[in-house]
Structure formats: structure tokens, C-alpha cells
mmCIF file of C-alpha atoms and ligand atoms in Angstrom:
data_model
loop_
_atom_site.group_PDB
_atom_site.id
_atom_site.type_symbol
_atom_site.label_atom_id
_atom_site.label_comp_id
_atom_site.label_asym_id
_atom_site.label_seq_id
_atom_site.Cartn_x
_atom_site.Cartn_y
_atom_site.Cartn_z
ATOM 1 C CA UNK A 1 13.051 21.415 -13.802
ATOM 2 C CA UNK A 2 12.676 19.493 -17.039
ATOM 3 C CA UNK A 3 9.942 20.561 -19.431
ATOM 4 C CA UNK A 4 8.865 18.173 -22.185
ATOM 5 C CA UNK A 5 6.609 19.808 -24.730
ATOM 6 C CA UNK A 6 4.544 17.213 -26.540
ATOM 7 C CA UNK A 7 2.272 17.524 -29.551
ATOM 8 C CA UNK A 8 -1.086 17.189 -27.894
ATOM 9 C CA UNK A 9 -3.064 15.840 -24.963
ATOM 10 C CA UNK A 10 -2.826 12.265 -26.274
ATOM 11 C CA UNK A 11 0.974 12.477 -26.368
ATOM 12 C CA UNK A 12 0.997 13.771 -22.779
ATOM 13 C CA UNK A 13 -1.196 10.833 -21.744
ATOM 14 C CA UNK A 14 1.065 8.326 -23.508
ATOM 15 C CA UNK A 15 4.213 9.707 -21.889
ATOM 16 C CA UNK A 16 2.546 9.722 -18.469
ATOM 17 C CA UNK A 17 1.327 6.159 -18.989
ATOM 18 C CA UNK A 18 4.892 5.039 -19.784
ATOM 19 C CA UNK A 19 6.061 6.555 -16.504
ATOM 20 C CA UNK A 20 3.240 4.986 -14.507
ATOM 21 C CA UNK A 21 3.708 1.619 -16.174
ATOM 22 C CA UNK A 22 7.323 1.379 -15.042
ATOM 23 C CA UNK A 23 7.014 3.133 -11.669
ATOM 24 C CA UNK A 24 7.832 1.321 -8.446
ATOM 25 C CA UNK A 25 7.269 2.126 -4.793
ATOM 26 C CA UNK A 26 4.794 4.710 -3.554
ATOM 27 C CA UNK A 27 3.038 6.651 -6.271
ATOM 28 C CA UNK A 28 0.501 9.469 -5.865
ATOM 29 C CA UNK A 29 -2.162 9.757 -8.539
ATOM 30 C CA UNK A 30 -3.772 13.044 -9.502
ATOM 31 C CA UNK A 31 -7.436 13.470 -10.208
ATOM 32 C CA UNK A 32 -9.262 15.672 -12.639
ATOM 33 C CA UNK A 33 -9.723 14.963 -16.323
ATOM 34 C CA UNK A 34 -6.188 15.170 -17.786
ATOM 35 C CA UNK A 35 -4.789 11.906 -16.348
ATOM 36 C CA UNK A 36 -7.841 9.826 -17.239
ATOM 37 C CA UNK A 37 -6.487 8.647 -20.585
ATOM 38 C CA UNK A 38 -3.041 8.037 -19.066
ATOM 39 C CA UNK A 39 -4.608 5.722 -16.504
ATOM 40 C CA UNK A 40 -6.580 3.896 -19.198
ATOM 41 C CA UNK A 41 -3.318 3.223 -21.060
ATOM 42 C CA UNK A 42 -1.488 2.219 -17.876
ATOM 43 C CA UNK A 43 -4.168 -0.405 -17.219
ATOM 44 C CA UNK A 44 -2.122 -2.593 -19.580
ATOM 45 C CA UNK A 45 0.344 -3.046 -16.723
ATOM 46 C CA UNK A 46 -0.059 -6.573 -15.391
ATOM 47 C CA UNK A 47 2.458 -6.684 -12.597
ATOM 48 C CA UNK A 48 1.874 -4.095 -9.892
ATOM 49 C CA UNK A 49 3.972 -5.881 -7.269
ATOM 50 C CA UNK A 50 6.135 -3.455 -5.318
ATOM 51 C CA UNK A 51 3.778 -0.571 -6.089
ATOM 52 C CA UNK A 52 1.307 1.236 -3.835
ATOM 53 C CA UNK A 53 -0.893 3.860 -5.432
ATOM 54 C CA UNK A 54 -2.121 6.759 -3.293
ATOM 55 C CA UNK A 55 -4.499 9.556 -4.124
ATOM 56 C CA UNK A 56 -2.597 12.863 -4.169
ATOM 57 C CA UNK A 57 -5.972 14.388 -3.530
ATOM 58 C CA UNK A 58 -9.513 13.159 -3.202
ATOM 59 C CA UNK A 59 -12.956 14.626 -3.184
ATOM 60 C CA UNK A 60 -14.927 13.728 -0.050
ATOM 61 C CA UNK A 61 -17.628 11.813 -1.927
ATOM 62 C CA UNK A 62 -18.452 8.091 -2.249
ATOM 63 C CA UNK A 63 -16.283 6.098 -4.688
ATOM 64 C CA UNK A 64 -19.155 5.686 -7.138
ATOM 65 C CA UNK A 65 -19.796 9.440 -7.270
ATOM 66 C CA UNK A 66 -18.792 10.965 -10.605
ATOM 67 C CA UNK A 67 -16.529 13.421 -8.737
ATOM 68 C CA UNK A 68 -14.517 10.702 -6.978
ATOM 69 C CA UNK A 69 -10.874 10.692 -8.034
ATOM 70 C CA UNK A 70 -10.520 7.160 -6.687
ATOM 71 C CA UNK A 71 -13.565 6.074 -8.690
ATOM 72 C CA UNK A 72 -12.053 7.556 -11.847
ATOM 73 C CA UNK A 73 -8.645 6.000 -11.235
ATOM 74 C CA UNK A 74 -10.148 2.616 -10.351
ATOM 75 C CA UNK A 75 -12.388 2.606 -13.423
ATOM 76 C CA UNK A 76 -9.483 3.433 -15.731
ATOM 77 C CA UNK A 77 -6.670 1.424 -14.127
ATOM 78 C CA UNK A 78 -8.774 -1.643 -13.441
ATOM 79 C CA UNK A 79 -9.245 -3.899 -10.438
ATOM 80 C CA UNK A 80 -5.626 -5.077 -10.293
ATOM 81 C CA UNK A 81 -4.204 -1.642 -9.515
ATOM 82 C CA UNK A 82 -3.208 -1.446 -5.825
ATOM 83 C CA UNK A 83 -4.885 1.861 -4.925
ATOM 84 C CA UNK A 84 -5.153 2.953 -1.293
ATOM 85 C CA UNK A 85 -8.468 4.803 -1.085
ATOM 86 C CA UNK A 86 -9.204 7.681 1.242
ATOM 87 C CA UNK A 87 -11.818 6.423 3.735
ATOM 88 C CA UNK A 88 -14.504 8.852 2.628
ATOM 89 C CA UNK A 89 -17.036 7.176 4.898
ATOM 90 C CA UNK A 90 -15.250 8.948 7.784
ATOM 91 C CA UNK A 91 -15.844 12.629 8.490
ATOM 92 C CA UNK A 92 -13.564 14.993 6.581
ATOM 93 C CA UNK A 93 -11.032 15.689 9.330
ATOM 94 C CA UNK A 94 -10.935 12.072 10.386
ATOM 95 C CA UNK A 95 -10.526 10.882 6.779
ATOM 96 C CA UNK A 96 -7.545 13.213 6.288
ATOM 97 C CA UNK A 97 -5.958 12.142 9.597
ATOM 98 C CA UNK A 98 -6.506 8.460 8.765
ATOM 99 C CA UNK A 99 -4.985 8.826 5.285
ATOM 100 C CA UNK A 100 -2.023 10.744 6.695
ATOM 101 C CA UNK A 101 -1.447 8.044 9.308
ATOM 102 C CA UNK A 102 -1.635 5.218 6.799
ATOM 103 C CA UNK A 103 0.722 7.013 4.408
ATOM 104 C CA UNK A 104 3.173 7.821 7.220
ATOM 105 C CA UNK A 105 3.070 4.214 8.442
ATOM 106 C CA UNK A 106 3.903 3.107 4.889
ATOM 107 C CA UNK A 107 7.051 5.247 4.967
ATOM 108 C CA UNK A 108 5.608 8.679 4.216
ATOM 109 C CA UNK A 109 7.729 9.181 1.128
ATOM 110 C CA UNK A 110 6.498 9.181 -2.444
ATOM 111 C CA UNK A 111 8.730 7.780 -5.150
ATOM 112 C CA UNK A 112 6.561 9.468 -7.735
ATOM 113 C CA UNK A 113 3.781 12.047 -7.636
ATOM 114 C CA UNK A 114 1.646 12.633 -10.711
ATOM 115 C CA UNK A 115 0.101 16.078 -10.493
ATOM 116 C CA UNK A 116 -2.323 18.246 -12.391
ATOM 117 C CA UNK A 117 -2.465 22.012 -12.769
ATOM 118 C CA UNK A 118 -5.642 24.039 -12.391
ATOM 119 C CA UNK A 119 -6.306 27.290 -14.256
ATOM 120 C CA UNK A 120 -5.995 29.163 -10.934
ATOM 121 C CA UNK A 121 -2.550 27.619 -10.331
ATOM 122 C CA UNK A 122 -3.753 24.991 -7.874
ATOM 123 C CA UNK A 123 -2.408 21.491 -7.806
ATOM 124 C CA UNK A 124 -3.676 18.473 -5.888
ATOM 125 C CA UNK A 125 -6.269 20.221 -3.675
ATOM 126 C CA UNK A 126 -3.849 22.974 -2.708
ATOM 127 C CA UNK A 127 -5.888 26.031 -3.710
ATOM 128 C CA UNK A 128 -4.611 29.620 -3.565
ATOM 129 C CA UNK A 129 -5.198 31.304 -0.217
ATOM 130 C CA UNK A 130 -6.529 28.224 1.577
ATOM 131 C CA UNK A 131 -5.295 27.029 4.988
ATOM 132 C CA UNK A 132 -3.970 23.692 3.649
ATOM 133 C CA UNK A 133 -1.109 25.673 2.067
ATOM 134 C CA UNK A 134 0.183 26.458 5.546
ATOM 135 C CA UNK A 135 0.245 22.841 6.742
ATOM 136 C CA UNK A 136 3.856 22.120 7.621
ATOM 137 C CA UNK A 137 3.606 19.205 10.030
ATOM 138 C CA UNK A 138 1.283 16.764 8.330
ATOM 139 C CA UNK A 139 1.558 14.919 5.036
ATOM 140 C CA UNK A 140 -2.201 15.062 4.440
ATOM 141 C CA UNK A 141 -4.711 17.846 5.164
ATOM 142 C CA UNK A 142 -8.443 18.396 5.003
ATOM 143 C CA UNK A 143 -9.764 21.058 2.635
ATOM 144 C CA UNK A 144 -13.293 21.998 3.744
ATOM 145 C CA UNK A 145 -13.742 24.603 0.975
ATOM 146 C CA UNK A 146 -11.941 24.149 -2.326
ATOM 147 C CA UNK A 147 -11.394 27.193 -4.535
ATOM 148 C CA UNK A 148 -12.918 25.713 -7.699
ATOM 149 C CA UNK A 149 -15.540 23.225 -8.899
ATOM 150 C CA UNK A 150 -16.443 20.648 -7.944
ATOM 151 C CA UNK A 151 -16.948 22.479 -4.652
ATOM 152 C CA UNK A 152 -16.952 19.412 -2.484
ATOM 153 C CA UNK A 153 -14.623 19.112 0.517
ATOM 154 C CA UNK A 154 -11.297 17.487 -0.271
ATOM 155 C CA UNK A 155 -8.463 15.552 1.309
ATOM 156 C CA UNK A 156 -5.054 16.469 -0.059
ATOM 157 C CA UNK A 157 -1.420 15.604 0.306
ATOM 158 C CA UNK A 158 0.501 18.692 1.413
ATOM 159 C CA UNK A 159 3.653 20.507 0.280
ATOM 160 C CA UNK A 160 5.486 18.464 2.894
ATOM 161 C CA UNK A 161 4.579 15.232 1.074
ATOM 162 C CA UNK A 162 5.518 16.618 -2.341
ATOM 163 C CA UNK A 163 8.760 18.180 -1.019
ATOM 164 C CA UNK A 164 9.933 14.715 0.002
ATOM 165 C CA UNK A 165 9.003 12.999 -3.289
ATOM 166 C CA UNK A 166 11.642 11.308 -5.425
ATOM 167 C CA UNK A 167 10.019 12.577 -8.599
ATOM 168 C CA UNK A 168 7.125 14.918 -9.338
ATOM 169 C CA UNK A 169 5.551 14.813 -12.782
ATOM 170 C CA UNK A 170 2.983 17.425 -13.823
ATOM 171 C CA UNK A 171 0.550 16.528 -16.631
ATOM 172 C CA UNK A 172 -0.810 19.634 -18.312
ATOM 173 C CA UNK A 173 -2.806 19.988 -21.511
ATOM 174 C CA UNK A 174 -4.898 22.662 -23.170
ATOM 175 C CA UNK A 175 -4.672 26.376 -23.868
ATOM 176 C CA UNK A 176 -6.751 27.200 -20.795
ATOM 177 C CA UNK A 177 -3.688 26.122 -18.765
ATOM 178 C CA UNK A 178 -1.186 28.374 -20.575
ATOM 179 C CA UNK A 179 -1.403 31.219 -18.079
ATOM 180 C CA UNK A 180 -1.157 28.895 -15.075
ATOM 181 C CA UNK A 181 1.883 27.256 -16.709
ATOM 182 C CA UNK A 182 3.660 30.628 -16.801
ATOM 183 C CA UNK A 183 2.788 31.245 -13.162
ATOM 184 C CA UNK A 184 3.901 27.766 -12.082
ATOM 185 C CA UNK A 185 6.983 27.228 -14.215
ATOM 186 C CA UNK A 186 7.946 30.619 -15.644
ATOM 187 C CA UNK A 187 11.112 32.393 -14.618
ATOM 188 C CA UNK A 188 10.524 33.583 -11.985
ATOM 189 C CA UNK A 189 7.525 31.529 -10.914
ATOM 190 C CA UNK A 190 4.621 33.276 -9.175
ATOM 191 C CA UNK A 191 4.574 31.926 -5.648
ATOM 192 C CA UNK A 192 0.918 32.916 -5.350
ATOM 193 C CA UNK A 193 0.228 29.844 -7.469
ATOM 194 C CA UNK A 194 0.441 26.765 -5.203
ATOM 195 C CA UNK A 195 1.915 24.740 -8.089
ATOM 196 C CA UNK A 196 4.905 27.127 -8.086
ATOM 197 C CA UNK A 197 5.681 25.912 -4.588
ATOM 198 C CA UNK A 198 5.876 22.225 -5.518
ATOM 199 C CA UNK A 199 9.611 21.775 -5.838
ATOM 200 C CA UNK A 200 10.890 18.436 -4.505
ATOM 201 C CA UNK A 201 13.851 19.138 -2.217
ATOM 202 C CA UNK A 202 16.133 16.477 -3.641
ATOM 203 C CA UNK A 203 13.885 14.820 -6.202
ATOM 204 C CA UNK A 204 13.301 15.563 -9.866
ATOM 205 C CA UNK A 205 10.601 17.780 -11.322
ATOM 206 C CA UNK A 206 9.279 16.944 -14.780
ATOM 207 C CA UNK A 207 6.557 18.875 -16.577
ATOM 208 C CA UNK A 208 4.782 17.118 -19.439
ATOM 209 C CA UNK A 209 2.794 19.706 -21.338
ATOM 210 C CA UNK A 210 1.190 19.888 -24.731
ATOM 211 C CA UNK A 211 2.094 22.746 -27.066
ATOM 212 C CA UNK A 212 -1.054 24.715 -26.234
ATOM 213 C CA UNK A 213 -0.361 24.649 -22.497
ATOM 214 C CA UNK A 214 3.325 25.485 -22.942
ATOM 215 C CA UNK A 215 2.715 28.333 -25.411
ATOM 216 C CA UNK A 216 3.507 31.135 -22.941
ATOM 217 C CA UNK A 217 6.803 29.612 -21.817
ATOM 218 C CA UNK A 218 8.663 29.973 -25.070
HETATM 219 C C1 LIG B 301 -8.621 17.412 -8.359
HETATM 220 C C2 LIG B 301 -7.221 17.464 -8.785
HETATM 221 C C3 LIG B 301 -6.715 18.714 -9.363
HETATM 222 C C4 LIG B 301 -6.476 18.526 -10.840
HETATM 223 C C5 LIG B 301 -6.359 19.861 -11.539
HETATM 224 C C6 LIG B 301 -6.308 19.701 -13.050
HETATM 225 O O1 LIG B 301 -9.004 16.468 -7.723
HETATM 226 O O2 LIG B 301 -9.364 18.351 -8.673
HETATM 227 O O3 LIG B 301 -6.385 16.440 -8.559
HETATM 228 O O4 LIG B 301 -5.576 19.230 -8.757
HETATM 229 O O5 LIG B 301 -5.333 17.764 -11.067
HETATM 230 O O6 LIG B 301 -7.489 20.623 -11.199
HETATM 231 O O7 LIG B 301 -7.496 19.080 -13.445
HETATM 232 P P1 LIG B 301 -7.869 18.776 -14.943
HETATM 233 O O8 LIG B 301 -6.949 17.727 -15.401
HETATM 234 O O9 LIG B 301 -9.291 18.289 -14.863
HETATM 235 O O10 LIG B 301 -7.742 20.046 -15.664
#
């Protein structure tokens, strides 16, 4: 694992934007609030040819709902960004199966996954103790009950998808993430935190954290 400790949340966003601006192939975007600024900066990218953006996880709400990760990513990245939305108009199970099929048909391998870290150690919509953690066969799973707000059903890529990724980059900022950082990336990591189980089998793992989030690791 490579850990880059940056000054603050803005520096994390800038570094993440650099990575997204030069990425090629299949890229999973994370939701939540941390990547928002990174996506706004990456909107400067004009040429997205050779890139397909996927949602690493999505809330099962319409795209114009304030909780929609797609809606957030679309608003920040702009209309030119080639984002494959989860078909939230389908029922939850069907939406997850459809997204998994489309991703598999596109090769089923991420070149890059951008990921967030929740205070409870979750990442994507892989929440502690939930059945999606046990999904071994499929690249995408339904999450009827997430462990944290917003408590709307989710669709998430699974450990299987992240295991196969060429590069996984976590974006983490803020002191409220310091404890989760220790669980996810401390030595030894706490495998009760789903983020501690995201370790690409032959890909690279990079953690971009601000000083506040990384405080417990040094
Ligand atoms: C989601 C996520 C989630 C997120 C973390 C961190 O849809 O909820 O993708 O895994 O990345 O909860 O979120 P913040 O950046 O908002 O702290």
C-alpha cells in the first residue's frame, strides 16, 4: 500500500482530480461528499475517449434526488463525462443484476476504482455485517439496508470487482475518519472494517488522506 498524506481536503481533491484526468479504461467513481470537489476539478478534462465511468456504488433513488451518486458525479463532471448509470428505475435486485451484467459484458475489470471511507469502516456500499460482504460470485450486489445514512437501498460493486482492479485509490479527509483509517490501513488492519478487505490481488493500492484523517497512522 502507498499512503500519501496531503495538507488538507483540497489537496486530496486536487491529487484525485489529477488521477481521474489522466485515467483510461474502466473507472469506478465513489459517491459521498469527499470526491465532489475532485470531480469538479476533473470536469476540465475534454477528451474522455477510451474511458468508461461506472458507479462503484449507487443509492437506489432517481438521478435528480440529492442522494444520487450519479446525480452528484454528473453535476460535477459535466455532460461530456461517459458515466454508465445504474438503472434505478428497475427494482433493486433487478438494477443490481442489470449493472453487474453490463459491467461484466464490458470486460468486468476496473482499471481504476476511486473509493471513499466511512466512519464505520465501510467503503462503496459494503457496510459491516451486511450480506453484500459475502458476495463472491457477482461483481455487483444489492444492498437493501445500508448501515448508515442516507438509509436508502443501494447497489454496490463487490470485493470481487475491487480485487480485480488495476488500481484502487481511497480518498479520505477529515478527523472523523482517523479511527476508520487505522482500522482500514493500520498494521494489522481490522478485518471487521470492510475497507480493510479491499486489497487488489495484483493491482496497486493508493490512499490519499489529509493530515487529520491520517493522524492515527503515524
Ligand atoms: C456512498 C459511498 C460511500 C462513501 C463513504 C465516504 O455512496 O455512500 O460511495 O462509500 O464513499 O461513505 O463518504 P464521504 O466522502 O461523504 O465521507
